[in-house]
Amino acid sequence: MEHHALRHSAAHVLASAVKELFPGAKLAIGPAIEDGFYYDFDFRPFTPEDLEKIEKRFKEIIKKNLPFIKSNKTKKDAEKILKNEPYKLELLKKLKEGEITFYSHGDFTDLCAGPHVKSTGEIKGFKLLRTSGAYWLGDSKNKQLQRIYGTAFPSEKELQEYIKKLEEAEKRNHIKLGKQLKLFTFEPESPGSVFYLPRGTIVYNELIGFLRNEYRKRGYQEIKTPILYNNSLWKTSGHWEHYKNNMFFTEIEGQVYALKPMNCPACMLAYKNELHSYKELPIRYADFGILHRNELSGVLNGMFRLRYFVQDDAHIFIEESQIEEEVWRLIDFIEYIYKKVFVFDYSVKLSTRPEKFLGDKKTWDYAEKALENALKKKKVAYTINEGDGTFYGPKIDFHINDSLGRSWQLSTIQLDYGMPLRFELTYEGKDGRKHRPVVIHRAIFGSLERFMAILIEHTGGVFPLWLAPVQVILLTVGEKNFDYAREILLELEERGIRVELDDRAESIGRKVRDAQLMKINYIVTIGDKEQEKKTLAIRTLDGKVNFGVKVNDFVKELIKKIDDKV
């Protein structure tokens, strides 16, 4: 991670500043994270005034240019140093003799494995960003601590560039734009869930409709499966052992049931419903399944992190010899989506066997090699992400880069030998005997909600024309233009264009501004001149206006752009 040591050092400076100002605060943990750092304290909630004081003390510590000094301690000595820090003592218990290290700057000493920069003076640009509650060790059964987030850079210039990026991100915030554009809302009665409004529902349905059309071209069959299952299914699939802390459970007639957090076990049942031959393979089942995951309230974040969402999952049942060819097909599919339709840059990572996994190492080695061969033969640049595979198989992840320079893991191709074994899936081979299929778990957008949030922030709420909830708005200049405007409205609607009419008794300037705030792709003004000549005045969101456009020419242009997905 770039600037990791600098930000880890900044977390220590933050902790020392807090301890100087508030000696009663107990230290927990303070790691570097992407784009910043945080430190957790057992203390009352910090106020904005507290943060100002902490930031001022932070600057003073930096100015002193105090060296970071590493020291090794025995467990007995460490216990003495940490006698008044219960959370550090808890961490100390997990360490063995010979691996206990401390870092000090000035009078402050903290249990830490490092790394750090040479001195506090290397932190040239920093800012404390916000506070939040956080459970000790991320467990809701533990006490809630107070977390302070910050960021740090080697120069003030880099800090200011980052702050500008944050400001731009705030302008594009999907929660804010979702409300402004009347796409969706969030309600306290169902935290972690999206309430789609009519316009947002159009975008959602267009995304699914687009994928369904692609599925028909690519040999997929769509299935629909329930959301509630007896816990016997989750024990068979392995989720009971590996994932049950993230699931919602209920009891029915004395038996435990769970809402599905993933579609794969249900898809295994769909495959098992009938006998299959090698002639049918690959079998590609797609399922826009409703999923529920038991996320802590503190990590819920708009459409980025939800409890209820829909994923564009597909599960592909193949012979082992078909792995590389099917992975090639999937790479082509993903490249089409993200290079031709949505035009994102992306990077690729191959994630390998984690510490806890299903199956045997020999099978895992073969599966990892098969994915690696597919990437190499397709000449796809990739990096290895050691130990980050799912518990049932290795995977290829596609990390999309948005217009704000952020990276998002969206598309994934996951190879699975374990689940077909657990569900005793078979097909009849050429030799007339039963064989075990291999399963590829695959997603393109991933969570539909998360993809929508990323797309909203990437585009600033300006959807591509084919996806826009309102593609054209007609603005009347005066009352006598109503009839002609309604003629145009009906013609566009008959051609499948999503169009609205603004015939309010407002100035045309006000109507244009309102339409621009709603990010509508084409703003059409209809006045006396247009009515007389049977033409249109068309304004695009970049402010350009074309006068005297024939209605039929405009309709042809719209339909072509929609069909071409631009």
Coordinates of C-alpha atoms in Angstrom, one line a residue, residues 129-443:
L129 CA -11.5 13.7 8.6
R130 CA -14.2 12.4 10.8
T131 CA -15.2 10.3 13.9
S132 CA -17.4 7.2 14.2
G133 CA -18.3 4.4 16.6
A134 CA -16.5 1.1 16.2
Y135 CA -16.8 -2.2 18.1
W136 CA -13.6 -3.5 19.6
L137 CA -12.2 -6.1 17.2
G138 CA -15.2 -5.5 14.9
D139 CA -17.5 -7.7 17.1
S140 CA -20.8 -6.2 18.1
K141 CA -20.7 -8.2 21.3
N142 CA -17.8 -6.1 22.4
K143 CA -17.7 -2.5 23.7
Q144 CA -18.2 0.3 21.2
L145 CA -15.1 2.5 20.9
Q146 CA -14.6 5.9 19.4
R147 CA -12.7 6.0 16.1
I148 CA -10.9 9.0 14.6
Y149 CA -10.2 8.9 10.8
G150 CA -7.4 10.9 9.2
T151 CA -5.2 11.0 6.1
A152 CA -1.5 11.8 5.6
F153 CA 0.8 12.5 2.7
P154 CA 4.5 13.3 2.2
S155 CA 3.6 16.8 1.0
E156 CA 1.0 19.5 1.5
K157 CA 0.4 19.5 -2.2
E158 CA -0.6 15.9 -2.3
L159 CA -2.9 16.5 0.7
Q160 CA -4.7 19.4 -1.0
E161 CA -5.1 17.3 -4.2
Y162 CA -6.7 14.5 -2.1
I163 CA -9.0 17.0 -0.3
K164 CA -10.1 18.3 -3.8
K165 CA -10.8 14.7 -4.8
L166 CA -12.9 14.2 -1.6
E167 CA -14.9 17.4 -2.4
E168 CA -15.5 16.2 -5.9
A169 CA -16.6 12.8 -4.6
E170 CA -19.0 14.5 -2.2
K171 CA -20.6 16.4 -5.1
R172 CA -21.1 13.0 -6.9
N173 CA -22.2 11.2 -3.7
H174 CA -24.8 8.7 -4.9
I175 CA -27.0 9.1 -1.8
K176 CA -27.2 12.8 -2.5
L177 CA -27.7 12.4 -6.3
G178 CA -30.2 9.6 -5.7
K179 CA -32.4 12.0 -3.8
Q180 CA -31.8 14.9 -6.2
L181 CA -32.6 12.7 -9.3
K182 CA -35.6 11.0 -7.6
L183 CA -34.0 7.6 -8.0
F184 CA -34.2 5.9 -4.6
T185 CA -34.4 6.5 -0.9
F186 CA -33.3 4.9 2.3
E187 CA -35.8 4.4 5.2
P188 CA -35.1 3.7 8.9
E189 CA -37.8 1.0 8.9
S190 CA -35.5 -1.2 6.8
P191 CA -31.8 -0.2 7.3
G192 CA -29.4 -1.5 4.7
S193 CA -32.1 -1.7 2.0
V194 CA -32.8 0.5 -1.0
F195 CA -36.3 1.8 -1.8
Y196 CA -36.4 2.3 -5.5
L197 CA -38.5 5.2 -6.8
P198 CA -40.0 5.0 -10.3
R199 CA -37.0 6.6 -12.0
G200 CA -34.5 4.4 -10.1
T201 CA -36.6 1.3 -11.0
I202 CA -36.3 2.2 -14.7
V203 CA -32.4 2.2 -14.4
Y204 CA -32.5 -1.1 -12.4
N205 CA -34.8 -2.8 -14.9
E206 CA -32.8 -1.5 -17.9
L207 CA -29.6 -3.0 -16.4
I208 CA -31.2 -6.3 -15.9
G209 CA -32.9 -6.2 -19.3
F210 CA -29.5 -5.4 -20.9
L211 CA -27.9 -8.4 -19.2
R212 CA -30.9 -10.7 -20.2
N213 CA -30.4 -9.7 -23.8
E214 CA -26.7 -10.6 -23.6
Y215 CA -27.5 -13.9 -21.9
R216 CA -29.7 -14.9 -24.8
K217 CA -26.8 -14.3 -27.2
R218 CA -24.4 -16.2 -25.0
G219 CA -26.3 -19.4 -24.1
Y220 CA -27.5 -18.6 -20.6
Q221 CA -30.7 -19.9 -19.1
E222 CA -32.4 -17.9 -16.4
I223 CA -33.7 -19.5 -13.2
K224 CA -35.5 -18.0 -10.1
T225 CA -34.9 -19.5 -6.7
P226 CA -36.4 -18.9 -3.2
I227 CA -34.7 -16.7 -0.6
L228 CA -35.4 -18.9 2.5
Y229 CA -33.9 -22.3 3.1
N230 CA -33.6 -24.9 5.9
N231 CA -30.2 -24.8 7.6
S232 CA -29.4 -28.3 6.2
L233 CA -28.7 -26.6 2.8
W234 CA -26.1 -24.3 4.4
K235 CA -24.5 -27.2 6.1
T236 CA -24.2 -29.1 2.8
S237 CA -22.8 -26.0 1.0
G238 CA -20.3 -25.2 3.7
H239 CA -21.8 -21.7 4.5
W240 CA -22.8 -22.9 7.9
E241 CA -19.2 -23.5 8.8
H242 CA -17.6 -20.6 6.9
Y243 CA -20.3 -17.8 6.7
K244 CA -23.0 -18.2 9.3
N245 CA -22.0 -15.1 11.2
N246 CA -23.0 -13.1 8.2
M247 CA -26.5 -14.7 7.8
F248 CA -30.0 -14.0 9.0
F249 CA -31.8 -16.9 10.7
T250 CA -35.3 -17.6 11.8
E251 CA -37.1 -20.6 13.3
I252 CA -40.1 -22.3 11.7
E253 CA -41.9 -25.2 13.3
G254 CA -38.9 -25.9 15.5
Q255 CA -36.4 -25.9 12.6
V256 CA -33.7 -23.3 11.7
Y257 CA -34.0 -21.5 8.4
A258 CA -31.8 -18.8 6.8
L259 CA -32.2 -16.1 4.2
K260 CA -29.7 -16.8 1.4
P261 CA -26.6 -14.7 1.4
M262 CA -25.4 -16.2 -1.9
N263 CA -27.2 -17.9 -4.9
C264 CA -24.8 -20.8 -5.4
P265 CA -26.4 -23.5 -3.2
A266 CA -29.9 -22.9 -4.7
C267 CA -28.3 -23.2 -8.2
M268 CA -26.8 -26.5 -7.2
L269 CA -30.3 -27.8 -6.3
A270 CA -31.6 -26.6 -9.7
Y271 CA -28.9 -28.5 -11.5
K272 CA -29.5 -31.6 -9.4
N273 CA -33.2 -31.6 -10.3
E274 CA -32.6 -33.8 -13.4
L275 CA -30.0 -36.0 -15.0
H276 CA -27.4 -34.4 -17.4
S277 CA -25.2 -35.5 -20.2
Y278 CA -21.8 -34.3 -21.3
K279 CA -23.6 -33.2 -24.5
E280 CA -25.5 -30.5 -22.6
L281 CA -22.4 -28.9 -21.0
P282 CA -21.7 -26.1 -20.5
I283 CA -25.0 -25.4 -18.7
R284 CA -25.2 -21.7 -17.8
Y285 CA -27.8 -20.9 -15.1
A286 CA -28.3 -17.2 -14.4
D287 CA -30.1 -16.0 -11.3
F288 CA -30.9 -12.4 -10.3
G289 CA -31.3 -13.6 -6.7
I290 CA -32.4 -11.5 -3.8
L291 CA -29.7 -11.8 -1.1
H292 CA -29.5 -10.8 2.6
R293 CA -26.2 -10.5 4.6
N294 CA -26.1 -9.6 8.2
E295 CA -23.9 -6.5 8.1
L296 CA -23.3 -4.4 11.2
S297 CA -25.1 -1.1 11.2
G298 CA -21.7 0.7 11.5
V299 CA -20.5 -0.5 8.1
L300 CA -23.7 0.1 6.1
N301 CA -22.9 2.7 3.4
G302 CA -25.7 3.7 1.0
M303 CA -25.8 1.3 -1.9
F304 CA -22.1 0.4 -1.5
R305 CA -22.8 -1.8 1.6
L306 CA -26.3 -3.2 2.2
R307 CA -28.1 -6.0 4.0
Y308 CA -30.5 -6.6 1.1
F309 CA -29.4 -6.6 -2.6
V310 CA -29.6 -8.4 -5.9
Q311 CA -26.6 -9.9 -7.6
D312 CA -26.2 -10.8 -11.3
D313 CA -25.0 -14.3 -10.5
A314 CA -24.5 -17.1 -13.0
H315 CA -23.3 -20.7 -12.3
I316 CA -21.8 -22.6 -15.2
F317 CA -21.5 -26.4 -15.1
I318 CA -18.7 -27.7 -17.2
E319 CA -16.3 -30.6 -17.8
E320 CA -12.8 -30.0 -16.5
S321 CA -11.5 -29.9 -20.1
Q322 CA -13.8 -26.9 -20.8
I323 CA -12.4 -24.6 -18.1
E324 CA -10.0 -22.6 -20.3
E325 CA -12.5 -22.1 -23.1
E326 CA -15.3 -21.0 -20.8
V327 CA -13.0 -18.6 -18.9
W328 CA -12.0 -17.1 -22.3
R329 CA -15.7 -16.6 -23.1
L330 CA -16.2 -14.9 -19.7
I331 CA -13.2 -12.6 -20.2
D332 CA -14.7 -11.6 -23.6
F333 CA -18.1 -10.9 -22.0
I334 CA -16.5 -8.8 -19.2
E335 CA -14.3 -6.9 -21.7
Y336 CA -17.4 -6.1 -23.8
I337 CA -19.3 -4.8 -20.8
Y338 CA -16.5 -2.6 -19.4
K339 CA -14.6 -1.6 -22.5
K340 CA -17.4 -1.2 -25.1
V341 CA -20.5 -0.4 -23.1
F342 CA -19.5 1.4 -19.9
V343 CA -15.9 2.3 -20.9
F344 CA -14.1 1.7 -17.6
D345 CA -10.4 1.0 -17.1
Y346 CA -9.7 -2.1 -15.0
S347 CA -7.0 -4.3 -13.6
V348 CA -7.1 -8.1 -13.1
K349 CA -6.1 -10.2 -10.0
L350 CA -5.9 -13.9 -9.6
S351 CA -6.8 -14.9 -6.0
T352 CA -5.4 -18.1 -4.6
R353 CA -6.1 -20.6 -1.8
P354 CA -7.0 -19.0 1.6
E355 CA -6.1 -20.5 5.0
K356 CA -9.6 -22.0 5.4
F357 CA -10.8 -23.8 2.3
L358 CA -12.9 -26.7 1.1
G359 CA -11.3 -29.7 -0.8
D360 CA -7.7 -30.8 -1.1
K361 CA -4.6 -28.9 -2.0
K362 CA -4.0 -31.0 -5.1
T363 CA -7.3 -30.0 -6.6
W364 CA -6.7 -26.4 -5.6
D365 CA -3.3 -26.4 -7.4
Y366 CA -4.9 -27.7 -10.6
A367 CA -7.7 -25.1 -10.4
E368 CA -5.4 -22.2 -9.9
K369 CA -3.2 -23.4 -12.8
A370 CA -6.2 -23.6 -15.1
L371 CA -7.2 -20.0 -14.4
E372 CA -3.7 -18.8 -14.8
N373 CA -3.3 -20.6 -18.1
A374 CA -6.6 -19.0 -19.4
L375 CA -5.3 -15.5 -18.5
K376 CA -1.9 -16.2 -20.1
K377 CA -3.4 -17.5 -23.3
K378 CA -5.8 -14.6 -23.5
K379 CA -2.8 -12.3 -22.9
V380 CA -4.5 -10.6 -20.0
A381 CA -2.2 -8.7 -17.7
Y382 CA -2.8 -9.8 -14.0
T383 CA -1.3 -9.9 -10.6
I384 CA -1.4 -12.6 -7.9
N385 CA -3.5 -11.9 -4.8
E386 CA -2.2 -14.6 -2.5
G387 CA -4.7 -16.2 -0.1
D388 CA -7.7 -14.1 -1.2
G389 CA -9.7 -16.9 -3.0
T390 CA -13.1 -17.9 -1.7
F391 CA -13.3 -20.9 0.6
Y392 CA -14.5 -23.1 -2.3
G393 CA -12.1 -22.1 -5.0
P394 CA -9.6 -19.7 -6.7
K395 CA -10.9 -16.7 -8.6
I396 CA -10.2 -14.0 -11.1
D397 CA -11.3 -10.5 -10.0
F398 CA -11.7 -7.5 -12.2
H399 CA -11.0 -4.2 -10.4
I400 CA -12.8 -1.3 -12.1
N401 CA -11.3 2.3 -11.9
D402 CA -13.8 5.1 -11.8
S403 CA -13.5 8.8 -12.9
L404 CA -12.4 9.7 -9.3
G405 CA -9.4 7.3 -9.4
R406 CA -11.0 4.8 -7.1
S407 CA -10.8 1.1 -7.6
W408 CA -13.8 -1.3 -7.2
Q409 CA -13.9 -5.1 -7.4
L410 CA -16.9 -5.9 -9.5
S411 CA -16.7 -8.8 -12.0
T412 CA -15.5 -12.1 -10.8
I413 CA -14.8 -15.6 -12.2
Q414 CA -14.6 -18.3 -9.4
L415 CA -13.7 -21.9 -10.0
D416 CA -15.3 -24.5 -7.7
Y417 CA -14.6 -28.2 -7.4
G418 CA -15.9 -28.4 -3.8
M419 CA -19.6 -27.6 -4.1
P420 CA -20.3 -30.1 -6.9
L421 CA -18.7 -32.7 -4.6
R422 CA -20.7 -31.6 -1.5
F423 CA -24.0 -31.7 -3.5
E424 CA -23.0 -34.9 -5.3
L425 CA -23.6 -33.4 -8.7
T426 CA -23.0 -35.6 -11.7
Y427 CA -23.3 -35.8 -15.5
E428 CA -23.1 -38.8 -17.8
G429 CA -19.8 -38.8 -19.8
K430 CA -18.9 -40.1 -23.2
D431 CA -18.0 -43.4 -21.6
G432 CA -21.5 -43.8 -20.2
R433 CA -20.2 -43.4 -16.6
K434 CA -21.0 -40.7 -14.0
H435 CA -18.6 -37.8 -13.7
R436 CA -18.4 -34.8 -11.5
P437 CA -18.8 -31.4 -13.1
V438 CA -16.8 -28.3 -12.3
V439 CA -18.7 -25.1 -11.5
I440 CA -17.7 -21.6 -12.4
H441 CA -19.4 -18.9 -10.2
R442 CA -19.5 -15.7 -12.2
A443 CA -20.8 -12.1 -11.8

